């Protein structure tokens, strides 16, 4: 992978949750290319291992570790593997997250007729609290719990940094996905809270808010079975002044800038949009 610029992460240990996924797999590779020893944590161990294998094949140091970001025992177990095999964490990327159909309404706008039970229609009133809880927990608690487990060791380490992953819907909620929108708003808010809380112990905390990147977690909403764009995908493109989806590699420059003490040492508590202008555009 071509990284936009090189930063020196020699002797640093990076922990990337959700690292078996599309965006964080790329983050893990970029950090490894800059010399970090990378622990790829994912609930799907086989996906974490695949990313680690690819990094090792190109000369980097990485391990795949099974971890559920919602389970402190699982995170403790993962931490002891990371500590033993790579050393204690310097850079924590809280990337695990996503939406779920159970936290999603079928339509953007409620109409009176929708209240008559219709097959295949999920209105706001039909949303299952467990579905909402799942999405909210995955994104919010899934950011908070790994921080509790890994950040203690980062206290007073030079260059200690946490990057959370927020989203466009943290600024203005997207239609249909109330749980994911609220959860990512909570991630942005928590990023600010944590930056303040950790400021005296030398840990910087920032977040990246990606615009729209085609990955597994959103393909059901954006791609039809025949491979064409859904109406929602077309709407997103229209609302993105640069007129396209992002390429995951286009997040790497922001990641490396936020990780690098020399480049962003006084940047703290921010949420940086990388969105082709989506969040700046009112649509008019
Ligand atoms: P992805 O589905 O490819 O990656 C998410 C990864 O998290 C997967 O590998 C999955 O196995 C893992 N995961 C899920 N639950 C977990 C758990 N309980 N414990 C540990 N790992 C778990 O999705 P992605 O698009 O690469 O998303 C990465 C992050 O970026 C997410 O937080 C997502 O919400 C955010 N994001 C994505 C986009 C986009 O356009 N793709 C936009 C904004 C924000």
JSON list of C-alpha atoms and ligand atoms in Angstrom, two decimals, residues 17-25 41-44 47 67-70 94-99 134 138-139 165-168 180 184 208-218 222, ligand 1:
[
{"chain": "A", "resi": 17, "resn": "UNK", "atom": "CA", "xyz": [-9.89, -2.77, 17.33]},
{"chain": "A", "resi": 18, "resn": "UNK", "atom": "CA", "xyz": [-12.03, -3.85, 14.38]},
{"chain": "A", "resi": 19, "resn": "UNK", "atom": "CA", "xyz": [-8.70, -4.29, 12.57]},
{"chain": "A", "resi": 20, "resn": "UNK", "atom": "CA", "xyz": [-10.05, -7.26, 10.62]},
{"chain": "A", "resi": 21, "resn": "UNK", "atom": "CA", "xyz": [-12.47, -4.88, 8.84]},
{"chain": "A", "resi": 22, "resn": "UNK", "atom": "CA", "xyz": [-12.04, -2.74, 5.76]},
{"chain": "A", "resi": 23, "resn": "UNK", "atom": "CA", "xyz": [-11.09, 0.69, 7.14]},
{"chain": "A", "resi": 24, "resn": "UNK", "atom": "CA", "xyz": [-9.17, -0.45, 10.20]},
{"chain": "A", "resi": 25, "resn": "UNK", "atom": "CA", "xyz": [-7.37, -3.16, 8.23]},
{"chain": "A", "resi": 41, "resn": "UNK", "atom": "CA", "xyz": [-8.10, -7.07, 17.52]},
{"chain": "A", "resi": 42, "resn": "UNK", "atom": "CA", "xyz": [-11.33, -8.37, 16.08]},
{"chain": "A", "resi": 43, "resn": "UNK", "atom": "CA", "xyz": [-14.27, -10.51, 17.13]},
{"chain": "A", "resi": 44, "resn": "UNK", "atom": "CA", "xyz": [-13.56, -12.43, 13.91]},
{"chain": "A", "resi": 47, "resn": "UNK", "atom": "CA", "xyz": [-10.10, -11.71, 9.63]},
{"chain": "A", "resi": 67, "resn": "UNK", "atom": "CA", "xyz": [-11.32, -9.74, 21.18]},
{"chain": "A", "resi": 68, "resn": "UNK", "atom": "CA", "xyz": [-14.89, -8.67, 21.75]},
{"chain": "A", "resi": 69, "resn": "UNK", "atom": "CA", "xyz": [-14.90, -4.93, 22.48]},
{"chain": "A", "resi": 70, "resn": "UNK", "atom": "CA", "xyz": [-18.06, -5.39, 24.58]},
{"chain": "A", "resi": 94, "resn": "UNK", "atom": "CA", "xyz": [-10.96, 2.31, 18.52]},
{"chain": "A", "resi": 95, "resn": "UNK", "atom": "CA", "xyz": [-12.28, 1.16, 15.16]},
{"chain": "A", "resi": 96, "resn": "UNK", "atom": "CA", "xyz": [-14.76, -1.64, 15.91]},
{"chain": "A", "resi": 97, "resn": "UNK", "atom": "CA", "xyz": [-18.26, -0.40, 15.19]},
{"chain": "A", "resi": 98, "resn": "UNK", "atom": "CA", "xyz": [-21.09, -0.43, 12.72]},
{"chain": "A", "resi": 99, "resn": "UNK", "atom": "CA", "xyz": [-24.83, -0.49, 12.22]},
{"chain": "A", "resi": 134, "resn": "UNK", "atom": "CA", "xyz": [-26.72, -3.69, 20.24]},
{"chain": "A", "resi": 138, "resn": "UNK", "atom": "CA", "xyz": [-21.07, -1.69, 19.84]},
{"chain": "A", "resi": 139, "resn": "UNK", "atom": "CA", "xyz": [-20.15, 1.87, 18.91]},
{"chain": "A", "resi": 165, "resn": "UNK", "atom": "CA", "xyz": [-13.88, 6.54, 14.77]},
{"chain": "A", "resi": 166, "resn": "UNK", "atom": "CA", "xyz": [-16.97, 8.71, 14.56]},
{"chain": "A", "resi": 167, "resn": "UNK", "atom": "CA", "xyz": [-19.10, 9.34, 11.48]},
{"chain": "A", "resi": 168, "resn": "UNK", "atom": "CA", "xyz": [-21.03, 11.93, 9.48]},
{"chain": "A", "resi": 180, "resn": "UNK", "atom": "CA", "xyz": [-26.07, 4.31, 14.89]},
{"chain": "A", "resi": 184, "resn": "UNK", "atom": "CA", "xyz": [-21.61, 8.00, 16.85]},
{"chain": "A", "resi": 208, "resn": "UNK", "atom": "CA", "xyz": [-11.82, 10.77, 12.58]},
{"chain": "A", "resi": 209, "resn": "UNK", "atom": "CA", "xyz": [-15.31, 11.14, 11.11]},
{"chain": "A", "resi": 210, "resn": "UNK", "atom": "CA", "xyz": [-15.25, 9.33, 7.78]},
{"chain": "A", "resi": 211, "resn": "UNK", "atom": "CA", "xyz": [-17.76, 10.32, 5.14]},
{"chain": "A", "resi": 212, "resn": "UNK", "atom": "CA", "xyz": [-19.01, 7.50, 2.96]},
{"chain": "A", "resi": 213, "resn": "UNK", "atom": "CA", "xyz": [-16.73, 4.60, 2.11]},
{"chain": "A", "resi": 214, "resn": "UNK", "atom": "CA", "xyz": [-18.16, 1.41, 0.66]},
{"chain": "A", "resi": 215, "resn": "UNK", "atom": "CA", "xyz": [-17.52, -1.40, 3.15]},
{"chain": "A", "resi": 216, "resn": "UNK", "atom": "CA", "xyz": [-19.26, -4.50, 4.52]},
{"chain": "A", "resi": 217, "resn": "UNK", "atom": "CA", "xyz": [-21.07, -2.60, 7.27]},
{"chain": "A", "resi": 218, "resn": "UNK", "atom": "CA", "xyz": [-22.96, -0.31, 4.88]},
{"chain": "A", "resi": 222, "resn": "UNK", "atom": "CA", "xyz": [-25.91, 1.23, -0.51]},
{"chain": "B", "resi": 1, "resn": "LIG", "atom": "P1", "xyz": [-16.18, -3.26, 8.79]},
{"chain": "B", "resi": 1, "resn": "LIG", "atom": "O1", "xyz": [-17.47, -3.97, 9.07]},
{"chain": "B", "resi": 1, "resn": "LIG", "atom": "O2", "xyz": [-15.40, -3.64, 7.60]},
{"chain": "B", "resi": 1, "resn": "LIG", "atom": "O3", "xyz": [-15.25, -3.34, 10.08]},
{"chain": "B", "resi": 1, "resn": "LIG", "atom": "C1", "xyz": [-15.72, -3.42, 11.40]},
{"chain": "B", "resi": 1, "resn": "LIG", "atom": "C2", "xyz": [-14.93, -4.51, 12.11]},
{"chain": "B", "resi": 1, "resn": "LIG", "atom": "O4", "xyz": [-15.32, -4.54, 13.49]},
{"chain": "B", "resi": 1, "resn": "LIG", "atom": "C3", "xyz": [-15.21, -5.92, 11.55]},
{"chain": "B", "resi": 1, "resn": "LIG", "atom": "O5", "xyz": [-14.00, -6.58, 11.24]},
{"chain": "B", "resi": 1, "resn": "LIG", "atom": "C4", "xyz": [-15.94, -6.63, 12.68]},
{"chain": "B", "resi": 1, "resn": "LIG", "atom": "O6", "xyz": [-15.68, -8.02, 12.75]},
{"chain": "B", "resi": 1, "resn": "LIG", "atom": "C5", "xyz": [-15.40, -5.90, 13.89]},
{"chain": "B", "resi": 1, "resn": "LIG", "atom": "N1", "xyz": [-16.29, -6.03, 15.05]},
{"chain": "B", "resi": 1, "resn": "LIG", "atom": "C6", "xyz": [-17.65, -5.98, 15.06]},
{"chain": "B", "resi": 1, "resn": "LIG", "atom": "N2", "xyz": [-18.10, -6.18, 16.30]},
{"chain": "B", "resi": 1, "resn": "LIG", "atom": "C7", "xyz": [-17.01, -6.34, 17.09]},
{"chain": "B", "resi": 1, "resn": "LIG", "atom": "C8", "xyz": [-16.84, -6.59, 18.47]},
{"chain": "B", "resi": 1, "resn": "LIG", "atom": "N3", "xyz": [-17.89, -6.69, 19.30]},
{"chain": "B", "resi": 1, "resn": "LIG", "atom": "N4", "xyz": [-15.60, -6.71, 18.95]},
{"chain": "B", "resi": 1, "resn": "LIG", "atom": "C9", "xyz": [-14.52, -6.61, 18.13]},
{"chain": "B", "resi": 1, "resn": "LIG", "atom": "N5", "xyz": [-14.62, -6.40, 16.80]},
{"chain": "B", "resi": 1, "resn": "LIG", "atom": "C10", "xyz": [-15.85, -6.25, 16.30]},
{"chain": "B", "resi": 1, "resn": "LIG", "atom": "O7", "xyz": [-16.58, -1.71, 8.74]},
{"chain": "B", "resi": 1, "resn": "LIG", "atom": "P2", "xyz": [-15.74, -0.41, 8.42]},
{"chain": "B", "resi": 1, "resn": "LIG", "atom": "O8", "xyz": [-16.55, 0.37, 7.46]},
{"chain": "B", "resi": 1, "resn": "LIG", "atom": "O9", "xyz": [-14.32, -0.71, 8.11]},
{"chain": "B", "resi": 1, "resn": "LIG", "atom": "O10", "xyz": [-15.88, 0.33, 9.82]},
{"chain": "B", "resi": 1, "resn": "LIG", "atom": "C11", "xyz": [-14.80, 0.69, 10.67]},
{"chain": "B", "resi": 1, "resn": "LIG", "atom": "C12", "xyz": [-15.27, 1.84, 11.57]},
{"chain": "B", "resi": 1, "resn": "LIG", "atom": "O11", "xyz": [-15.52, 2.99, 10.76]},
{"chain": "B", "resi": 1, "resn": "LIG", "atom": "C13", "xyz": [-16.58, 1.56, 12.31]},
{"chain": "B", "resi": 1, "resn": "LIG", "atom": "O12", "xyz": [-16.51, 2.14, 13.59]},
{"chain": "B", "resi": 1, "resn": "LIG", "atom": "C14", "xyz": [-17.62, 2.27, 11.47]},
{"chain": "B", "resi": 1, "resn": "LIG", "atom": "O13", "xyz": [-18.74, 2.59, 12.22]},
{"chain": "B", "resi": 1, "resn": "LIG", "atom": "C15", "xyz": [-16.82, 3.48, 11.04]},
{"chain": "B", "resi": 1, "resn": "LIG", "atom": "N6", "xyz": [-17.32, 4.20, 9.87]},
{"chain": "B", "resi": 1, "resn": "LIG", "atom": "C16", "xyz": [-17.39, 3.62, 8.64]},
{"chain": "B", "resi": 1, "resn": "LIG", "atom": "C17", "xyz": [-17.82, 4.38, 7.56]},
{"chain": "B", "resi": 1, "resn": "LIG", "atom": "C18", "xyz": [-17.92, 3.81, 6.17]},
{"chain": "B", "resi": 1, "resn": "LIG", "atom": "O14", "xyz": [-18.32, 4.54, 5.26]},
{"chain": "B", "resi": 1, "resn": "LIG", "atom": "N7", "xyz": [-17.54, 2.58, 5.94]},
{"chain": "B", "resi": 1, "resn": "LIG", "atom": "C19", "xyz": [-18.19, 5.71, 7.73]},
{"chain": "B", "resi": 1, "resn": "LIG", "atom": "C20", "xyz": [-18.11, 6.27, 8.99]},
{"chain": "B", "resi": 1, "resn": "LIG", "atom": "C21", "xyz": [-17.66, 5.51, 10.05]}
]
